[in-house]
Amino acid sequence: MRKVQSPEFKVQNLFKFQIFRKSVFICVNLWLISLFAFAIQAQVKPVYDQGAIGLGQLLKRLNNTKSVMMIAAHPDDEDSDLLAYLARAENARTVYLSLTRGDGGQNVIGPELFESLGVIRSEELLQARRLDGGEQLFTRAFDYGFSKTLAEAKAKWSEEEIKCDVVRAIRTFRPLVVISRFSGTPNDGHGQHQFAGYISPIAVEAAADANQCKNLNLSTWQVLKYYVGQSFRSNDEPTLNINTGNYDFLLGKSYYEIAAEGRSQHKTQEQGGLELKGDRFSGVNLVWSKVPKVENEKSVFDGIDTSIINAPKIYVKEDISISDSTKEGLTAIQKSADQALTQYSSNNSQKIIPFLLTGKQKLQSLFMSYFFFSGTPERRKISTGRNKNESEIANLIPRKLYEFNQAIKLASGLQIDALANQETVTKGETFLTSVKVFYPENSNIKVKNIKLKTPNGWQVSNADEPKNDSPFARFFRENANNSKFFEVKVSDNAKLTQPYFLEAEKENYLYKWNDERAKNKPFQDALMSANVTVEIDGTEIIFNQPIEYRYADDIRGELRRELNVVPKVSLKMDQDLLVIPNSSKEQTRKLIVNLKSNSAESLSGTIELKLPKGFKVKQDFGIVQLNKKGESKSLAFDVIIPANAKPGNYEIEAVMKSGEEVFSQTLNEIAYPHIQTHRFYTDAKTKVEIVDLKVADVKVGYIPGSGDSIPEAIRQMGLSVELLNENDLTNGDFSRFDVIVVGIRASEVNESFVANNQRLLDYAKNGGTLIVQYQKNAYLQQNLAPFPAKMASRVAEEDAKITILEPNHPVFNFPNKITQNDFENWVQERNLYAFSIFDEKYTPLLEAHDTDEPENKGGMVYAEIGKGKFMYVSYAFFRQLPAGVPGAYRLYANILSLPKASKK
């Protein structure tokens, strides 16, 4: 007998179900936020994703399921034109996966190298993606520098770990198409390029295999088509040639122009270029396809049904049936997306909101059925479905929900600003946050709730709007439709904010990732955000907005920065490295410790230096007081190095003790106009290298090059060095210098050097010594060398055998006797851009070459011109000297001492 429910029972159940639906709605929206919340991006404004243009493009993306991943090795390896085309012409979800962050490259805009350079280049990629419309991912591979072979890359990087990093990216992003930029053969050139081409097909295959990379706990994904990019070294006709120079009427530019604009953000690599108009082509070659092959392809998606209606053909496993309700839901979603696109008018975007809301509601219903009501009604079970082997269509639903939400936001004119009143905060500190919501008049929008999402342990309380009694306040007041203010207290155990991949020491040439949610991402998500619940035409949506700090620069205008937790006090030594010649007498070196307060409260404490055994300091500064945020003090210590100290490396560490707290870290800030500011932390230490080192008393003039730290190394040797500016090079008296050194790549970045090169050669002819460190081809192309030569590549193996060709030459004998020991423990590379063929007037001094390559004697050549001396030195002293390599210091001291060698 069927039981008849009483009216009271029905009401109770209805009430419970409404509560459940409300909780489900909140869970769905918050999960979407967690899935698609991204770190605040760089300084370039996403002009092509805003307003009518952005909405027009997003509407085109709503009605398809296209997705594509490009894989290569470094920042700047990507085919930017093709990425822009795929993202903005095909309207596909597009991502560039770079194995490395370009950490081993060079920096033409500043001194940062290695990890800090990787931070900048990660940001530069985000800049480019923000313009070309793609997303950005990474593996944990650390760029160890230029290499020539796949074998070396395999030796440096764990193939299994990098493979699984790529697999994680594929299983997370789930691209229908993968395009490898490289082929995995020597045709790719750089050994890391070869590795990227080698690992890509292996990872694509592994991503579909449940028995591989099991520890990722992600469901498998089958890529449907695999392409390899047409190498710029090949003139063969590709299987698919795409015209990226097509003009887009919505964007007002061609995709090539947009890509060039984005590529110009790679400023550390001098990738600025012209935004050329007209036909431009990107070629790719189809290697294999899981769908029937299409002759004369026009798109990488040819042969794949990328409609929402037929998504089950791709997203659903063969052993899982699709219900009629799911099919009906997908059809309704497709219809809503199509209607929104066809009815869209840039002058009245609000009229498409009903279509978007209908699509969103259908998606939300599907979401609940796939993630909350698995199985038959009799066997309801709650399951998030994440990281399970559930139906693959469940991956499509949250992505489309996110896209519909963003389209609704753009169509409605809704704007949300979430701002902190300061950029940096410290543990235990309290700061103010405001969340303001703006929307057009006559909008059917209601703000239902505003909440802050903070790290665990942080305290949030409501606050009143701060008063501004300034007579000019009215000029800066924003009249929001809704606003709310919060007082936020940072927890006492809050973690310092820094790029997640720098939180732990690298393991050989792999970053160590401890942040599970950030893996593969450029940076971790924003520290804090606001969740704003808005009702639009009766439908509630939660929007997430990261908390930023906003300020006005007098020159650049409005700038925004991420909220960061920093230490209350940062300690910084004025020298990262002390190079000290060994001596039979005590030696004294001045070491300055800079203290800077980041705390709004007054701090006091004692400062001490932790010294190696036998080292001493004279000073005791007692209690040091820092009274306000931003205040800094510098304390100068005289460090006494004992007599007959044994050559080797030592460390001096600075520590401040304030009550129960101990501070011993340096806050390193990376800030450039074109990127978001980042901070990372190192121990406040100075490396001390005691070296068997002598140097002649010479006066050095130095012509700055690119990212050059050599002058400081020269000072470490006990010599004075004068940097030569434009006026010095044009009108200065060079005869006052014993030796003039030209910085690396000065022929590219220092116009005054190029313009006055003849004056420098004349200086040498009249008896001076001119040392030119490594330059690129521009040096020879501009005929800057005294005698003809041609350039080779480099010796990438840092341990490549060195042969001294002229053992009796002064550079190997005065004032230090150079032996094979002096070439041990070099870092990253031997030399770069050595001469390959050169005039007989040059005398080669050293020979080095990479494995299985012919000998090269052009890395260090010497010539006498007139009464003076000239040397071209391509050996990588710009890496060795900052790293404190003893032998490099000894050889460089001899190079600087050449003017006095004949007077020995």
Coordinates of C-alpha atoms in Angstrom, one line a residue, residues 136-460:
Q136 CA 49.8 30.0 -18.8
L137 CA 51.2 26.9 -17.1
F138 CA 54.6 25.5 -16.1
T139 CA 56.4 22.4 -15.0
R140 CA 58.9 22.4 -12.2
A141 CA 61.9 22.2 -14.6
F142 CA 64.6 24.8 -13.7
D143 CA 66.4 26.2 -16.8
Y144 CA 70.0 25.3 -16.2
G145 CA 71.2 27.3 -19.2
F146 CA 71.9 26.7 -22.8
S147 CA 72.5 23.1 -23.8
K148 CA 73.1 21.5 -27.2
T149 CA 71.9 17.9 -26.7
L150 CA 68.8 16.0 -25.5
A151 CA 71.1 13.8 -23.5
E152 CA 72.2 16.7 -21.3
A153 CA 68.6 17.7 -20.7
K154 CA 67.7 14.1 -19.7
A155 CA 70.7 14.0 -17.4
K156 CA 69.7 17.3 -15.7
W157 CA 65.9 16.7 -15.4
S158 CA 64.0 13.7 -14.2
E159 CA 62.1 12.4 -17.2
E160 CA 59.5 10.8 -15.0
E161 CA 58.8 13.9 -12.9
I162 CA 58.6 16.3 -15.8
K163 CA 56.4 13.8 -17.7
C164 CA 54.0 13.7 -14.8
D165 CA 54.1 17.5 -14.5
V166 CA 53.0 17.7 -18.1
V167 CA 50.4 14.9 -17.5
R168 CA 49.0 16.9 -14.6
A169 CA 48.6 20.0 -16.8
I170 CA 46.9 17.9 -19.5
R171 CA 44.6 16.1 -17.1
T172 CA 43.7 19.4 -15.4
F173 CA 43.2 21.6 -18.5
R174 CA 41.9 18.7 -20.7
P175 CA 42.8 19.9 -24.2
L176 CA 41.2 18.3 -27.2
V177 CA 44.3 19.3 -29.2
V178 CA 48.0 19.4 -28.2
I179 CA 50.6 21.3 -30.3
S180 CA 54.2 20.6 -29.5
R181 CA 56.4 23.5 -30.6
F182 CA 59.3 21.2 -31.1
S183 CA 60.0 17.8 -32.7
G184 CA 62.3 16.2 -30.2
T185 CA 65.2 16.0 -32.7
P186 CA 68.5 17.9 -33.2
N187 CA 66.6 20.1 -35.6
D188 CA 65.2 21.9 -32.6
G189 CA 68.6 23.2 -31.7
H190 CA 68.7 23.9 -27.9
G191 CA 68.8 20.7 -25.9
Q192 CA 65.9 21.8 -23.7
H193 CA 63.9 22.4 -26.9
Q194 CA 64.6 18.9 -27.9
F195 CA 63.5 17.6 -24.5
A196 CA 60.2 19.5 -24.8
G197 CA 59.6 17.9 -28.2
Y198 CA 60.6 14.5 -26.8
I199 CA 58.5 14.6 -23.7
S200 CA 55.3 16.0 -25.2
P201 CA 54.1 12.9 -27.1
I202 CA 55.1 10.7 -24.2
A203 CA 53.1 12.8 -21.7
V204 CA 50.1 13.0 -24.0
E205 CA 50.0 9.2 -24.2
A206 CA 50.5 8.9 -20.4
A207 CA 47.7 11.3 -19.7
A208 CA 45.3 8.8 -21.1
D209 CA 46.8 5.8 -19.3
A210 CA 45.4 5.2 -15.8
N211 CA 48.5 3.2 -14.9
Q212 CA 50.8 6.2 -15.3
C213 CA 51.3 9.1 -12.9
K214 CA 48.9 7.5 -10.4
N215 CA 50.0 9.8 -7.6
L216 CA 48.4 12.8 -9.3
N217 CA 44.9 11.5 -8.3
L218 CA 43.4 12.9 -11.4
S219 CA 41.1 11.2 -13.9
T220 CA 42.7 10.4 -17.2
W221 CA 42.3 12.4 -20.4
Q222 CA 42.5 11.4 -24.0
V223 CA 43.8 14.1 -26.4
L224 CA 42.2 13.8 -29.8
K225 CA 44.7 15.3 -32.1
Y226 CA 48.5 15.9 -31.8
Y227 CA 50.4 18.4 -33.9
V228 CA 54.1 19.4 -34.1
G229 CA 54.8 23.0 -35.0
Q230 CA 56.5 23.9 -38.2
S231 CA 60.1 24.6 -37.3
F232 CA 61.4 28.0 -38.3
R233 CA 64.4 26.0 -39.6
S234 CA 62.3 24.1 -42.2
N235 CA 60.9 25.3 -45.5
D236 CA 58.7 22.2 -46.0
E237 CA 55.0 22.8 -46.5
P238 CA 53.1 22.1 -43.3
T239 CA 50.0 20.0 -43.2
L240 CA 48.1 23.0 -41.9
N241 CA 49.0 26.7 -42.6
I242 CA 47.0 29.2 -40.6
N243 CA 46.9 32.9 -41.6
T244 CA 47.3 34.8 -38.3
G245 CA 47.4 38.1 -40.2
N246 CA 43.6 38.0 -40.8
Y247 CA 42.0 41.2 -39.6
D248 CA 39.4 40.9 -36.8
F249 CA 36.7 43.5 -37.0
L250 CA 35.7 43.0 -33.4
L251 CA 39.2 43.5 -32.1
G252 CA 40.3 46.1 -34.6
K253 CA 43.6 44.3 -35.3
S254 CA 44.9 41.1 -36.8
Y255 CA 45.9 38.2 -34.5
Y256 CA 49.5 38.7 -35.5
E257 CA 49.4 42.3 -34.4
I258 CA 48.0 41.3 -31.0
A259 CA 50.6 38.6 -30.6
A260 CA 53.4 41.0 -31.4
E261 CA 52.0 43.4 -28.8
G262 CA 52.1 40.5 -26.3
R263 CA 55.5 39.3 -27.4
S264 CA 56.9 42.8 -26.8
Q265 CA 56.3 42.1 -23.1
H266 CA 59.3 39.7 -23.0
K267 CA 61.5 42.7 -22.1
T268 CA 64.3 40.7 -20.4
Q269 CA 64.8 39.0 -23.8
E270 CA 64.5 42.0 -26.1
Q271 CA 61.5 40.6 -27.9
G272 CA 60.0 43.9 -28.8
G273 CA 58.9 43.9 -32.4
L274 CA 56.7 45.6 -35.0
E275 CA 53.0 44.9 -35.1
L276 CA 53.0 44.0 -38.8
K277 CA 49.8 44.0 -40.9
G278 CA 48.8 41.7 -43.7
D279 CA 49.1 38.0 -44.2
R280 CA 51.3 36.1 -41.7
F281 CA 51.3 32.3 -41.4
S282 CA 51.9 29.7 -38.6
G283 CA 52.3 26.1 -39.7
V284 CA 51.6 22.9 -37.9
N285 CA 51.9 19.3 -38.9
L286 CA 49.4 16.7 -37.8
V287 CA 51.2 13.7 -36.3
W288 CA 48.2 11.6 -35.3
S289 CA 44.5 11.9 -34.7
K290 CA 41.9 9.8 -32.7
V291 CA 39.1 11.2 -34.9
P292 CA 38.7 10.6 -38.7
K293 CA 41.3 12.6 -40.6
V294 CA 40.1 15.6 -42.6
E295 CA 41.8 16.3 -45.9
N296 CA 42.9 19.9 -46.5
E297 CA 42.4 21.0 -42.9
K298 CA 41.4 24.6 -42.2
S299 CA 41.5 24.3 -38.4
V300 CA 43.2 22.2 -35.8
F301 CA 39.7 21.3 -34.6
D302 CA 38.6 19.9 -38.0
G303 CA 37.1 16.4 -37.5
I304 CA 36.1 17.2 -33.9
D305 CA 32.5 18.0 -33.0
T306 CA 33.0 20.9 -30.6
S307 CA 29.4 21.8 -30.1
I308 CA 27.9 21.6 -26.6
I309 CA 25.1 19.4 -27.8
N310 CA 27.5 16.7 -28.9
A311 CA 29.9 17.1 -26.0
P312 CA 29.1 13.5 -24.8
K313 CA 30.9 12.2 -27.8
I314 CA 34.0 13.5 -26.4
Y315 CA 33.5 13.9 -22.7
V316 CA 31.6 10.7 -21.8
K317 CA 33.2 7.3 -21.5
E318 CA 31.8 4.4 -23.6
D319 CA 30.6 2.5 -20.5
I320 CA 28.5 5.4 -19.2
S321 CA 25.1 6.1 -20.7
I322 CA 23.7 9.6 -21.0
S323 CA 20.2 10.2 -19.8
D324 CA 17.6 12.0 -21.8
S325 CA 17.6 14.8 -19.2
T326 CA 21.3 15.4 -19.8
K327 CA 20.8 15.5 -23.6
E328 CA 17.9 17.9 -23.1
G329 CA 20.0 20.0 -20.8
L330 CA 22.9 20.2 -23.2
T331 CA 20.6 21.1 -26.0
A332 CA 19.0 23.9 -23.9
I333 CA 22.5 25.2 -23.0
Q334 CA 23.6 25.3 -26.6
K335 CA 20.4 27.1 -27.6
S336 CA 20.9 29.7 -24.8
A337 CA 24.5 30.3 -25.9
D338 CA 23.5 30.6 -29.6
Q339 CA 20.6 33.0 -28.7
A340 CA 22.9 35.2 -26.6
L341 CA 25.4 35.5 -29.5
T342 CA 22.8 36.2 -32.2
Q343 CA 20.9 38.7 -30.1
Y344 CA 24.0 40.5 -28.8
S345 CA 24.2 44.2 -29.4
S346 CA 27.1 46.2 -28.0
N347 CA 24.7 49.1 -27.4
N348 CA 22.3 47.0 -25.3
S349 CA 24.1 44.0 -23.8
Q350 CA 21.6 43.7 -21.0
K351 CA 18.9 42.2 -23.3
I352 CA 20.8 38.9 -23.6
I353 CA 21.0 38.4 -19.9
P354 CA 17.8 36.2 -19.9
F355 CA 19.4 33.8 -22.4
L356 CA 22.6 33.7 -20.3
L357 CA 20.6 33.1 -17.1
T358 CA 18.7 30.2 -18.8
G359 CA 21.9 28.6 -19.9
K360 CA 23.4 29.0 -16.4
Q361 CA 20.3 27.5 -14.7
K362 CA 20.5 24.5 -17.0
L363 CA 24.2 24.1 -16.3
Q364 CA 23.6 24.3 -12.6
S365 CA 20.9 21.6 -12.8
L366 CA 23.3 19.3 -14.7
F367 CA 26.0 20.1 -12.2
M368 CA 23.8 19.0 -9.3
S369 CA 22.8 15.8 -11.1
Y370 CA 26.4 14.9 -11.9
F371 CA 28.0 15.9 -8.6
F372 CA 25.3 15.5 -6.0
F373 CA 22.8 13.0 -7.2
S374 CA 24.9 10.2 -8.6
G375 CA 23.0 7.0 -9.4
T376 CA 19.3 6.3 -9.3
P377 CA 16.9 8.4 -7.1
E378 CA 16.7 5.4 -4.8
R379 CA 20.5 5.5 -4.3
R380 CA 21.1 9.2 -3.9
K381 CA 24.6 9.9 -2.6
I382 CA 26.4 13.1 -2.1
S383 CA 29.8 13.2 -3.9
T384 CA 31.9 16.1 -5.0
G385 CA 33.0 14.0 -7.9
R386 CA 36.5 15.6 -7.9
N387 CA 39.4 13.4 -8.6
K388 CA 37.1 10.5 -9.1
N389 CA 36.6 8.4 -12.2
E390 CA 33.1 9.9 -12.8
S391 CA 31.7 10.8 -16.1
E392 CA 34.0 13.1 -18.0
I393 CA 31.2 15.4 -18.9
A394 CA 31.4 16.6 -15.3
N395 CA 34.6 18.5 -16.4
L396 CA 32.7 20.5 -19.0
I397 CA 29.9 21.7 -16.7
P398 CA 31.9 23.8 -14.2
R399 CA 34.0 25.4 -17.0
K400 CA 30.9 26.4 -18.8
L401 CA 29.2 27.6 -15.6
Y402 CA 32.2 29.8 -15.0
E403 CA 32.1 31.2 -18.6
F404 CA 28.3 31.9 -18.3
N405 CA 28.8 33.7 -15.0
Q406 CA 31.5 35.9 -16.6
A407 CA 29.3 36.6 -19.6
I408 CA 26.5 37.6 -17.3
K409 CA 28.8 39.9 -15.4
L410 CA 30.0 41.7 -18.6
A411 CA 26.5 41.8 -20.0
S412 CA 25.1 43.4 -16.9
G413 CA 27.8 46.0 -16.5
L414 CA 28.6 44.7 -13.0
Q415 CA 31.9 45.9 -11.5
I416 CA 33.4 44.8 -8.2
D417 CA 36.4 46.4 -6.6
A418 CA 38.0 44.9 -3.5
L419 CA 40.8 47.0 -2.0
A420 CA 43.1 46.8 1.0
N421 CA 44.4 50.1 2.4
Q422 CA 48.0 48.9 2.2
E423 CA 50.1 46.7 0.0
T424 CA 52.0 44.8 2.8
V425 CA 50.9 43.5 6.2
T426 CA 52.7 41.7 9.0
K427 CA 51.8 39.0 11.4
G428 CA 49.2 40.2 14.0
E429 CA 48.6 43.4 12.1
T430 CA 45.1 44.9 11.5
F431 CA 44.2 46.6 8.2
L432 CA 41.1 47.9 6.5
T433 CA 39.5 46.3 3.4
S434 CA 36.6 47.7 1.3
V435 CA 34.4 46.0 -1.2
K436 CA 32.5 48.2 -3.6
V437 CA 29.9 47.1 -6.2
F438 CA 29.0 49.2 -9.2
Y439 CA 26.3 48.7 -11.8
P440 CA 24.4 50.8 -14.3
E441 CA 21.2 52.6 -13.5
N442 CA 17.9 50.7 -14.1
S443 CA 19.7 47.4 -13.7
N444 CA 17.7 44.6 -12.2
I445 CA 20.6 43.9 -9.8
K446 CA 20.6 43.4 -6.1
V447 CA 23.6 42.8 -3.9
K448 CA 22.6 40.1 -1.4
N449 CA 25.8 39.5 0.5
I450 CA 29.5 40.5 0.7
K451 CA 32.0 38.3 2.5
L452 CA 35.8 38.1 2.6
K453 CA 37.7 34.9 2.0
T454 CA 40.9 34.9 4.1
P455 CA 43.6 32.4 5.0
N456 CA 42.9 30.2 8.1
G457 CA 43.3 32.0 11.4
W458 CA 42.7 35.5 10.1
Q459 CA 40.0 37.5 11.8
V460 CA 37.4 39.5 10.0

